[in-house]
Short mmCIF file of C-alpha atoms in Angstrom, two decimals:
data_model
loop_
_atom_site.label_atom_id
_atom_site.label_comp_id
_atom_site.label_asym_id
_atom_site.label_seq_id
_atom_site.Cartn_x
_atom_site.Cartn_y
_atom_site.Cartn_z
CA MET A 1 9.19 6.05 45.83
CA ALA A 2 11.83 8.46 44.79
CA TRP A 3 15.37 7.09 44.47
CA SER A 4 16.90 9.81 47.13
CA THR A 5 14.34 8.99 49.51
CA ALA A 6 15.32 5.64 49.25
CA HIS A 7 19.16 6.23 49.84
CA ARG A 8 18.62 8.70 52.52
CA ALA A 9 16.84 5.24 54.27
CA LEU A 10 19.39 3.13 53.24
CA ILE A 11 22.18 5.59 54.51
CA ALA A 12 20.33 5.71 57.26
CA LEU A 13 19.48 2.49 58.54
CA ALA A 14 23.14 1.53 57.48
CA ASN A 15 24.62 4.11 59.71
CA GLN A 16 22.75 1.94 63.00
CA TRP A 17 24.56 -1.29 61.73
CA LEU A 18 27.75 -0.89 60.51
CA PRO A 19 30.23 -0.65 63.12
CA GLU A 20 33.19 2.60 63.26
CA PRO A 21 35.53 2.25 60.87
CA GLU A 22 38.55 0.94 62.54
CA PRO A 23 41.56 3.52 62.14
CA THR A 24 43.92 2.88 59.26
CA ARG A 25 47.40 3.37 58.58
CA VAL A 26 47.16 3.91 54.47
CA LEU A 27 42.69 5.83 53.37
CA GLY A 28 42.31 5.30 49.60
CA ILE A 29 39.49 8.00 48.67
CA ASP A 30 38.39 7.62 45.46
CA GLU A 31 34.97 8.97 43.61
CA THR A 32 32.41 6.89 41.63
CA ARG A 33 29.70 7.65 39.40
CA ALA A 34 26.53 6.10 40.53
CA ARG A 35 24.20 6.65 37.31
CA SER A 36 23.77 9.23 34.80
CA VAL A 37 22.79 12.98 35.68
CA ARG A 38 18.90 13.36 36.40
CA TRP A 39 16.64 16.15 37.11
CA VAL A 40 14.35 15.53 39.61
CA LEU A 41 11.00 17.93 40.72
CA GLU A 42 11.41 18.96 44.18
CA GLU A 43 9.24 21.73 45.68
CA ALA A 44 11.39 24.24 44.75
CA GLY A 45 11.57 23.24 41.09
CA TRP A 46 13.75 20.79 38.97
CA THR A 47 17.08 20.56 40.60
CA ARG A 48 20.00 18.74 38.68
CA SER A 49 20.83 15.51 40.76
CA ASN A 50 24.61 14.49 42.19
CA PRO A 51 25.64 11.08 40.54
CA TRP A 52 28.91 10.67 42.19
CA MET A 53 29.89 8.96 45.69
CA THR A 54 33.10 8.95 47.14
CA SER A 55 33.99 5.89 48.95
CA PHE A 56 36.32 5.53 51.81
CA VAL A 57 38.85 2.09 51.57
CA ASN A 58 41.60 0.82 53.94
CA ALA A 59 44.52 0.81 51.70
CA ASP A 60 47.16 -0.58 53.98
CA PRO A 61 49.11 -2.65 51.57
CA THR A 62 49.68 -5.12 54.77
CA LEU A 63 45.94 -6.34 55.32
CA PRO A 64 43.43 -7.19 53.15
CA GLY A 65 41.32 -3.87 51.59
CA HIS A 66 37.71 -2.93 52.86
CA LEU A 67 35.13 -0.63 52.47
CA LEU A 68 35.20 1.83 54.83
CA GLY A 69 32.69 4.51 54.09
CA LEU A 70 30.24 6.36 51.28
CA THR A 71 29.24 10.07 51.15
CA PRO A 72 27.65 11.49 48.27
CA GLY A 73 29.29 13.61 45.99
CA ARG A 74 32.91 14.20 45.11
CA SER A 75 34.63 16.81 46.41
CA GLY A 76 37.02 18.06 49.01
CA ALA A 77 34.09 19.67 50.80
CA CYS A 78 32.48 16.07 51.46
CA VAL A 79 35.63 14.58 51.86
CA ILE A 80 36.38 16.89 55.11
CA ASP A 81 32.40 15.88 56.12
CA TRP A 82 32.84 12.26 56.02
CA LEU A 83 36.32 12.67 58.51
CA ALA A 84 34.88 14.23 60.70
CA LEU A 85 32.14 12.36 61.15
CA GLN A 86 34.42 9.77 62.16
CA THR A 87 36.38 8.76 65.72
CA PRO A 88 39.32 11.51 66.77
CA ALA A 89 41.21 8.27 67.00
CA PHE A 90 40.79 7.65 63.54
CA ARG A 91 41.45 11.12 61.92
CA PRO A 92 45.68 10.84 63.26
CA ALA A 93 45.84 7.02 62.20
CA SER A 94 45.01 7.70 58.97
CA THR A 95 47.33 9.08 55.70
CA TRP A 96 45.58 9.23 52.29
CA SER A 97 45.92 7.82 48.80
#
């Protein structure tokens, strides 16, 4: 099984099991390289895989930090997309760090 197939299945299951992130006063955002660059053969031909993940954490210094979510990529667009998936109460409560 391809890594991308397993990853999509993991994300789908995690979204079912994990609760919605609680609003946080300080939202920490960081990107992490998940692995080295790879080329994947798909029906349309060879494509370059994107090994980056963006993580979102509770960065409020008065509370224990914890992971709120992950999204593939490392662009402003992936951050905007992840924030758009959160509850309306989550978005205005957070400031970015």
